Each structure stands twice: as structure tokens, then as C-alpha cells.
């Protein structure tokens, strides 16, 4: 007999959802959370089974939904800001998904990532140099967010004068998509109009690259697809905001998490600086220990069984990737932050056909950032004060700030 569980990642469990999930998961690895309107899946093996079964589970409605009713005009803009009936690749099901995904994958091959690494390294080095001039600062706002934003924007070909606006538009999307309480209607309209501007900007930029290609990802998607396959201007325009949004927010969140956890560990940052901890192991452990995307939604397309729970067609599931990283069946000491070569069994990038297409790019970003910070700020420590808190933007796992100090 399954009962509802008071899982509240926006409130009581915002900073530490894992203690609650571990306690419940041992007894009931698939449980219903009324606040989220979804069946939460906590075991890695169950998540993998769902992600491999594209016939029984749809990704069409994979994003969180606002918990409050939006004004009608706001709701209309929120539905149409990308364009009429426009669907980003993360929400596509087979067979449409395969064609779009194949072209997008070509922009993030290992060779493409390696070719772009000098640019990423230059961004990281320059920013680390500037930030290092401060004795104490918020690592999230001073380094993590601007670094990740510039890296993905430069890969896409976004003009520098639009970087900050892309960040604002992404924040406005979060406010609408993850709204959990009634907000000022005028402010919601401001956010929705911002998203309309985001969509218009993406379409304008794509049209520019269609007419005059440059050395960037948007041009590649339009003109240089694998085996001659490309996307239409409308199809590329739909993907651009998602690549900007997901490409910088999750990277910034992961960078904040791994830095915070290592700074508070017994060996501190010195173990990274002297090479005791391998950069790649630190990155993978940060992704495992507290996934920047705590989960992703799926919808059952027919009656199914997940774990030992029978679910009717139309049931909404939340696959808790973060909980998979703490699954004792996959990790010997799941609640301990301990970088080693076994950390890469996490699901931070998902699994199956929707495995994060930018995973290699993200790993390169994170490793290069750690190296740049270690080289320029070897004496980094946590600043005195209360532990940092997380923003109420679940399923993202974003620290509000991370105050650090140089010794």
C-alpha cells in the first residue's frame, strides 16, 4: 500500500533533499509527492529502465510546471514564446527526436569540443585573473555564472552585448516555469514579455547566420550538418534558448557545488592545487554528489509498472537523478563526498536517447575552470559565516551564493 509523501524540495527539503529521499527510498523507492503532482523514482536501476523505454514514457512534458495558475495572457506568451507549436529537442519523442538530435550531436563531438577548448581556457583564465584581485567574493555571481554563460554563448555565436540579456531571459524563464506562489501579475507579464524577446532574438540571430555563416554552432546547424543533414531556421531557433539556458545554468550550478564540497572537506582546496585529487575525479564526484539537475519528468503513455508500483497511463513521474547518485546499490559511501575514479556512475547527464548532448562540453568546461581557479587562487577557502542555501528552483540545484576568501 503506497501513501503520499510530504516531499517539499522548495521548502523543508530545499537544502538537503537527500536525507528525506534516502529514508523514504529504503522503504518505498517509488512514492507519490502531492506537492509535485508526480511519482518520484529514487532507485538508479528504475530510472535507467524508464529512460530506456521510449515507448512507454514520453519526454514531451519533461519540464516542471508552475504550481500556481498564471494569468491567461502570461500563459499564452509562455506557451508560444519559441513559436507556434515549437518543441525543443529535450521534449521530442521518437521518431522526430532522432533527426533533430543527430544534427545537434554533430556540434558537440569530441573533436568539436577539443577545437573549442582554447576558447574556454581563455575565458576561464581571464575571469580567474580578474576575480583573483578580490580578497573575498561570491563565487557564484563573480565566476561560475559569467564563465558558463560566456562559454556557451561564444560556442553558439551570441554577440557579447547580448550575454547579460540571455542571463536575464533565462532567469525569467525559471521564474515562470518554477513559480510556487502567487506573484505580482505585472511582474509575471514582464517575465513573459522577456521570453517573447528571447524567442525573437533567437530567430533574428538564426536568420543572420543563415544569410552570413560564421565560425559558430548556429552556423554549423544551418549549413554543416552530418552527411549533409541540417536543421531549418525555425528548428534551430527553437533550440537556441534551450542551449543557452541549460548550457550555462547547470554548468554554473555544478561548479558551485563541487567547489563548496571540496572547500569544506578535510583536505580543502590544497588537495586540488597539489594534484592529490585529480581534476576529472573532482568534477565527476561533484556531479554525482549533488546533481545540478536533480531530476527530470516523464509521462507514462500506457499502464506501466515502475519498481513495484502499478501506474496508469498519463501518470507523471519525476526521475530523481540526484537520488540515483546517492543510491547505496551503486555507491559504497553515497553520502560522503570523496572524489575518485568510481564517481562517473552518476546520472547527472541523464541516460538513453535524451542523454545530455553537451555532456562532453560541460565536462571540459568544469575541468578547465577548476584548473584555472587552482592555478590563480591556490589559497581559496570558505569565508566565515553561515552555510550557503539553495534557491527554490527545483529540480535545479542552485546555490544562492558561495562566499569564498583567498589566504
Coordinates of C-alpha atoms in Angstrom, one line a residue:
X1 CA 0.0 0.0 0.0
X2 CA 1.6 3.3 -1.1
X3 CA 0.9 6.5 0.7
X4 CA 1.6 10.1 -0.2
X5 CA 4.9 11.6 0.9
X6 CA 5.4 15.2 2.0
X7 CA 8.4 15.8 -0.2
X8 CA 9.0 19.6 -0.4
X9 CA 12.2 20.5 -2.3
X10 CA 11.1 24.1 -2.4
X11 CA 10.8 24.4 1.4
X12 CA 11.6 21.9 4.1
X13 CA 13.9 19.8 1.9
X14 CA 15.3 22.5 -0.2
X15 CA 18.9 22.4 1.1
X16 CA 19.1 18.7 1.8
X17 CA 16.6 16.6 -0.1
X18 CA 18.8 13.5 0.1
X19 CA 18.2 12.7 3.8
X20 CA 14.5 12.6 3.2
X21 CA 14.8 10.6 -0.1
X22 CA 17.2 8.1 1.5
X23 CA 14.8 7.4 4.4
X24 CA 11.8 7.1 2.1
X25 CA 13.6 5.3 -0.7
X26 CA 14.7 2.4 1.5
X27 CA 11.0 1.7 2.3
X28 CA 9.3 3.0 -0.8
X29 CA 11.6 3.7 -3.8
X30 CA 8.7 4.9 -5.9
X31 CA 6.4 7.3 -4.0
X32 CA 3.8 9.9 -4.7
X33 CA 4.6 13.6 -3.9
X34 CA 1.3 15.6 -3.9
X35 CA 3.2 18.9 -3.9
X36 CA 4.9 17.9 -7.2
X37 CA 1.9 16.0 -8.6
X38 CA 4.2 13.2 -9.6
X39 CA 5.5 9.8 -8.7
X40 CA 9.1 10.2 -7.5
X41 CA 11.6 7.5 -8.6
X42 CA 14.7 7.2 -6.4
X43 CA 16.5 4.0 -7.5
X44 CA 19.0 4.2 -10.2
X45 CA 18.0 0.9 -11.8
X46 CA 14.4 2.0 -12.0
X47 CA 15.3 5.3 -13.6
X48 CA 17.5 3.6 -16.2
X49 CA 14.7 1.3 -17.1
X50 CA 12.3 4.2 -17.6
X51 CA 14.8 6.2 -19.7
X52 CA 15.4 3.1 -21.9
X53 CA 11.7 2.6 -22.6
X54 CA 10.8 5.4 -25.1
X55 CA 7.5 3.6 -26.0
X56 CA 6.1 3.6 -22.5
X57 CA 7.4 7.0 -21.3
X58 CA 7.2 10.4 -23.1
X59 CA 9.5 13.3 -22.6
X60 CA 7.0 15.7 -24.1
X61 CA 6.2 17.3 -20.7
X62 CA 9.6 16.9 -19.1
X63 CA 9.9 20.4 -17.6
X64 CA 8.5 21.4 -14.2
X65 CA 5.1 23.1 -14.2
X66 CA 4.1 26.3 -12.4
X67 CA 2.4 25.3 -9.2
X68 CA 0.1 28.3 -9.5
X69 CA -2.3 29.5 -12.2
X70 CA -0.7 32.1 -14.5
X71 CA -2.8 35.0 -15.9
X72 CA -4.2 34.0 -19.3
X73 CA -2.1 36.4 -21.3
X74 CA 1.0 35.3 -19.4
X75 CA 0.2 31.6 -20.0
X76 CA -0.4 32.3 -23.7
X77 CA 3.0 34.0 -24.1
X78 CA 4.7 31.3 -22.0
X79 CA 3.3 28.7 -24.4
X80 CA 4.2 30.5 -27.6
X81 CA 7.4 32.4 -27.0
X82 CA 9.5 29.9 -29.0
X83 CA 7.0 30.0 -31.9
X84 CA 3.7 28.3 -32.6
X85 CA 3.9 24.6 -31.8
X86 CA 7.7 24.8 -31.3
X87 CA 9.2 22.0 -29.3
X88 CA 12.8 21.8 -28.1
X89 CA 14.8 18.7 -28.6
X90 CA 14.5 17.6 -24.9
X91 CA 10.8 17.4 -25.3
X92 CA 10.7 15.5 -28.5
X93 CA 9.8 11.8 -28.7
X94 CA 10.8 9.3 -31.4
X95 CA 10.8 9.4 -34.3
X96 CA 11.1 13.2 -34.5
X97 CA 13.7 13.3 -31.8
X98 CA 16.3 11.2 -33.7
X99 CA 16.5 13.6 -36.7
X100 CA 17.0 16.8 -34.7
X101 CA 19.3 15.1 -32.2
X102 CA 21.6 13.8 -34.9
X103 CA 22.3 17.2 -36.2
X104 CA 22.7 18.8 -32.7
X105 CA 25.1 16.0 -31.7
X106 CA 27.5 16.9 -34.5
X107 CA 28.0 20.3 -32.8
X108 CA 29.3 18.6 -29.6
X109 CA 31.5 15.8 -30.9
X110 CA 34.8 15.2 -29.0
X111 CA 36.6 16.8 -32.0
X112 CA 34.4 19.9 -31.9
X113 CA 34.9 20.2 -28.1
X114 CA 38.7 19.9 -28.4
X115 CA 38.8 22.6 -31.0
X116 CA 36.8 24.9 -28.8
X117 CA 38.8 24.2 -25.6
X118 CA 41.4 27.0 -26.2
X119 CA 38.5 29.5 -26.2
X120 CA 37.1 28.0 -22.9
X121 CA 40.5 28.1 -21.3
X122 CA 41.0 31.8 -22.3
X123 CA 37.6 32.7 -20.8
X124 CA 38.4 30.8 -17.6
X125 CA 41.9 32.3 -17.3
X126 CA 40.9 35.8 -17.9
X127 CA 38.0 35.6 -15.5
X128 CA 40.1 34.0 -12.8
X129 CA 42.7 36.7 -13.2
X130 CA 40.1 39.4 -12.6
X131 CA 38.3 37.7 -9.7
X132 CA 41.6 36.9 -8.0
X133 CA 42.1 40.7 -7.4
X134 CA 39.4 40.4 -4.7
X135 CA 40.1 39.1 -1.2
X136 CA 36.6 37.9 -0.6
X137 CA 33.8 37.4 -3.2
X138 CA 30.7 35.4 -4.1
X139 CA 32.0 32.7 -6.3
X140 CA 28.6 32.1 -8.0
X141 CA 28.0 35.6 -9.3
X142 CA 31.7 36.5 -9.8
X143 CA 32.9 33.4 -11.6
X144 CA 30.5 30.4 -12.1
X145 CA 27.6 32.1 -13.8
X146 CA 29.5 34.6 -16.1
X147 CA 32.1 31.9 -17.0
X148 CA 29.5 29.3 -18.0
X149 CA 27.3 31.8 -19.8
X150 CA 30.2 33.2 -21.9
X151 CA 31.4 29.7 -22.8
X152 CA 28.1 28.5 -24.3
X153 CA 27.2 31.9 -25.8
X154 CA 30.6 32.0 -27.6
X155 CA 30.1 28.5 -28.9
X156 CA 26.7 29.4 -30.3
X157 CA 27.8 32.7 -31.7
X158 CA 25.8 35.0 -29.5
X159 CA 27.2 38.6 -29.7
X160 CA 28.8 39.7 -26.4
X161 CA 26.4 42.6 -25.9
X162 CA 23.6 40.0 -25.5
X163 CA 25.3 37.8 -22.8
X164 CA 23.7 39.6 -19.9
X165 CA 20.3 39.7 -21.6
X166 CA 20.5 36.0 -22.2
X167 CA 21.1 35.5 -18.5
X168 CA 18.1 37.7 -17.6
X169 CA 15.9 35.9 -20.0
X170 CA 16.9 32.6 -18.6
X171 CA 16.1 33.8 -15.1
X172 CA 12.7 34.9 -16.3
X173 CA 12.0 31.5 -17.7
X174 CA 12.9 30.0 -14.3
X175 CA 10.5 32.4 -12.5
X176 CA 7.6 31.4 -14.7
X177 CA 8.4 27.6 -15.1
X178 CA 9.1 27.0 -11.4
X179 CA 6.7 29.5 -9.8
X180 CA 5.4 28.1 -6.5
X181 CA 3.5 31.0 -5.1
X182 CA 1.3 33.8 -6.3
X183 CA 3.3 36.6 -7.7
X184 CA 2.5 40.1 -8.9
X185 CA 0.7 39.7 -12.3
X186 CA 2.6 42.7 -13.7
X187 CA 5.9 41.1 -12.8
X188 CA 4.8 37.9 -14.4
X189 CA 3.9 39.8 -17.6
X190 CA 7.3 41.4 -17.5
X191 CA 8.9 37.9 -17.4
X192 CA 6.7 36.6 -20.2
X193 CA 7.5 39.6 -22.4
X194 CA 11.1 38.9 -21.7
X195 CA 10.7 35.4 -23.0
X196 CA 9.0 36.7 -26.1
X197 CA 12.1 38.9 -26.6
X198 CA 14.3 35.8 -26.1
X199 CA 12.4 33.9 -28.8
X200 CA 12.6 36.9 -31.2
X201 CA 16.3 37.3 -30.5
X202 CA 16.9 33.7 -31.3
X203 CA 15.0 33.9 -34.6
X204 CA 16.8 37.1 -35.6
X205 CA 20.2 35.6 -34.8
X206 CA 19.5 32.5 -36.8
X207 CA 18.4 34.5 -39.8
X208 CA 21.7 36.4 -39.7
X209 CA 23.7 33.2 -39.7
X210 CA 21.5 31.7 -42.4
X211 CA 22.4 34.6 -44.7
X212 CA 26.0 35.0 -43.5
X213 CA 27.5 31.9 -41.8
X214 CA 30.3 32.4 -39.2
X215 CA 32.5 30.0 -37.2
X216 CA 29.9 29.1 -34.6
X217 CA 27.4 26.4 -33.7
X218 CA 24.3 28.1 -35.1
X219 CA 26.0 28.3 -38.5
X220 CA 27.0 24.7 -38.3
X221 CA 23.5 23.6 -37.6
X222 CA 22.2 25.5 -40.6
X223 CA 24.9 24.8 -43.1
X224 CA 27.3 21.9 -42.0
X225 CA 25.1 19.0 -40.7
X226 CA 26.5 15.5 -40.6
X227 CA 26.2 13.8 -44.0
X228 CA 24.6 16.9 -45.4
X229 CA 21.8 16.9 -42.8
X230 CA 20.9 20.3 -41.4
X231 CA 18.0 21.9 -39.5
X232 CA 15.7 24.5 -40.8
X233 CA 15.9 28.1 -39.5
X234 CA 12.8 27.6 -37.4
X235 CA 14.2 24.3 -35.9
X236 CA 17.4 26.0 -34.9
X237 CA 15.6 29.0 -33.5
X238 CA 13.7 26.7 -31.2
X239 CA 16.9 25.0 -29.8
X240 CA 19.0 28.2 -29.2
X241 CA 17.3 29.3 -26.0
X242 CA 17.4 25.8 -24.5
X243 CA 21.1 25.5 -25.3
X244 CA 21.8 28.9 -23.7
X245 CA 19.6 28.1 -20.7
X246 CA 20.7 24.6 -20.0
X247 CA 24.2 25.2 -21.2
X248 CA 25.1 27.8 -18.6
X249 CA 22.9 27.2 -15.7
X250 CA 23.7 23.6 -15.0
X251 CA 27.4 24.1 -15.5
X252 CA 27.4 27.1 -13.1
X253 CA 25.5 25.0 -10.5
X254 CA 27.8 22.1 -10.8
X255 CA 30.9 24.3 -10.5
X256 CA 29.5 25.9 -7.3
X257 CA 28.6 22.5 -5.8
X258 CA 32.0 20.9 -6.4
X259 CA 33.9 23.9 -5.1
X260 CA 31.8 24.2 -2.0
X261 CA 32.1 20.5 -1.2
X262 CA 35.8 20.4 -1.7
X263 CA 36.4 23.6 0.3
X264 CA 34.6 22.1 3.3
X265 CA 36.3 18.7 3.0
X266 CA 39.2 17.9 5.4
X267 CA 41.9 18.3 2.7
X268 CA 40.4 21.5 1.4
X269 CA 41.4 23.2 -1.9
X270 CA 45.1 22.4 -1.3
X271 CA 44.4 18.8 -2.4
X272 CA 43.3 20.1 -5.8
X273 CA 46.2 22.5 -6.1
X274 CA 48.9 19.9 -5.3
X275 CA 47.3 17.3 -7.5
X276 CA 46.3 14.9 -4.7
X277 CA 42.8 15.0 -6.2
X278 CA 42.5 14.6 -9.9
X279 CA 40.6 17.4 -11.6
X280 CA 38.4 14.9 -13.5
X281 CA 37.6 12.9 -10.4
X282 CA 36.6 16.1 -8.6
X283 CA 34.2 17.1 -11.4
X284 CA 32.6 13.6 -11.6
X285 CA 32.2 13.5 -7.8
X286 CA 30.6 16.9 -7.8
X287 CA 28.1 15.7 -10.5
X288 CA 27.4 12.5 -8.5
X289 CA 27.1 14.0 -5.0
X290 CA 24.6 16.8 -5.9
X291 CA 23.5 16.7 -9.5
X292 CA 22.9 20.2 -10.9
X293 CA 19.7 18.8 -12.4
X294 CA 18.1 16.9 -9.5
X295 CA 15.5 15.3 -11.7
X296 CA 13.5 15.2 -14.9
X297 CA 9.9 14.4 -15.6
X298 CA 8.4 11.7 -17.8
X299 CA 4.8 10.8 -18.6
X300 CA 3.5 7.2 -18.9
X301 CA 2.0 6.6 -22.3
X302 CA 0.3 3.4 -21.2
X303 CA -0.3 1.4 -18.0
X304 CA 3.2 0.5 -16.6
X305 CA 5.0 -0.9 -13.6
X306 CA 7.9 1.1 -12.1
X307 CA 9.6 -0.6 -9.3
X308 CA 6.7 -2.5 -7.7
X309 CA 4.2 0.3 -8.4
X310 CA 1.5 0.0 -11.0
X311 CA 0.9 3.3 -12.7
X312 CA -1.9 4.2 -15.1
X313 CA -1.4 5.8 -18.5
X314 CA -1.0 9.6 -18.1
X315 CA 0.8 9.3 -14.7
X316 CA 3.6 11.8 -14.3
X317 CA 7.0 10.6 -13.0
X318 CA 9.9 12.5 -11.6
X319 CA 13.2 10.7 -12.1
X320 CA 15.4 11.9 -9.3
X321 CA 18.8 11.9 -10.9
X322 CA 20.3 13.3 -7.7
X323 CA 19.0 10.4 -5.6
X324 CA 20.5 8.0 -8.1
X325 CA 23.9 9.5 -7.3
X326 CA 23.2 8.6 -3.6
X327 CA 21.9 5.1 -4.3
X328 CA 23.7 2.7 -1.9
X329 CA 23.3 -0.1 -4.5
X330 CA 25.6 1.9 -6.9
X331 CA 27.9 3.6 -4.4
X332 CA 29.7 2.3 -1.4
X333 CA 29.5 5.5 0.6
X334 CA 26.8 7.5 -1.1
X335 CA 26.5 10.3 1.4
X336 CA 30.3 11.0 1.6
X337 CA 32.0 13.5 -0.8
X338 CA 35.1 11.5 -1.9
X339 CA 36.5 12.2 -5.4
X340 CA 37.8 9.0 -7.0
X341 CA 37.6 7.2 -10.3
X342 CA 34.3 5.5 -9.4
X343 CA 32.2 8.6 -9.3
X344 CA 31.3 8.6 -13.0
X345 CA 28.4 6.1 -12.5
X346 CA 26.0 9.1 -11.8
X347 CA 23.0 10.1 -13.9
X348 CA 23.7 13.8 -13.8
X349 CA 23.6 13.9 -17.6
X350 CA 20.6 11.5 -17.8
X351 CA 20.5 8.3 -19.8
X352 CA 19.2 6.9 -23.1
X353 CA 18.2 8.9 -26.1
X354 CA 18.0 12.1 -24.1
X355 CA 21.4 11.8 -22.6
X356 CA 22.8 15.4 -22.4
X357 CA 24.1 16.2 -25.8
X358 CA 26.5 18.7 -24.3
X359 CA 28.0 16.4 -21.7
X360 CA 31.4 16.4 -23.2
X361 CA 31.4 20.2 -23.5
X362 CA 30.2 20.5 -19.9
X363 CA 32.9 18.2 -18.6
X364 CA 35.6 20.2 -20.4
X365 CA 34.2 23.5 -19.0
X366 CA 34.2 22.2 -15.5
X367 CA 37.7 20.7 -15.6
X368 CA 39.2 23.8 -17.3
X369 CA 37.5 26.1 -14.7
X370 CA 38.9 24.0 -11.8
X371 CA 42.4 24.1 -13.3
X372 CA 42.2 27.9 -13.8
X373 CA 41.0 28.5 -10.3
X374 CA 43.6 26.3 -8.8
X375 CA 46.4 28.0 -10.7
X376 CA 45.4 31.5 -9.9
X377 CA 43.7 31.1 -6.5
X378 CA 45.6 28.3 -4.7
X379 CA 44.7 29.6 -1.2
X380 CA 41.0 29.6 -1.6
X381 CA 38.8 28.9 1.5
X382 CA 35.2 29.3 2.6
X383 CA 34.5 32.7 4.0
X384 CA 33.4 32.8 7.6
X385 CA 29.6 32.7 8.0
X386 CA 26.5 30.6 7.7
X387 CA 26.5 27.7 5.2
X388 CA 25.1 28.6 1.8
X389 CA 21.5 27.9 0.9
X390 CA 19.8 26.7 -2.3
X391 CA 17.4 28.7 -4.4
X392 CA 13.8 27.4 -4.5
X393 CA 14.1 26.4 -8.2
X394 CA 13.8 22.6 -8.0
X395 CA 14.7 20.5 -10.0
X396 CA 17.7 22.8 -10.5
X397 CA 20.2 22.7 -7.6
X398 CA 21.4 26.2 -7.4
X399 CA 23.2 27.8 -4.5
X400 CA 22.1 31.4 -3.8
X401 CA 25.7 32.4 -3.2
X402 CA 29.1 30.9 -2.2
X403 CA 31.3 33.3 -0.2
X404 CA 34.9 32.5 -0.5
X405 CA 38.2 34.1 0.6
X406 CA 41.8 34.0 -0.5
X407 CA 44.5 33.4 2.0

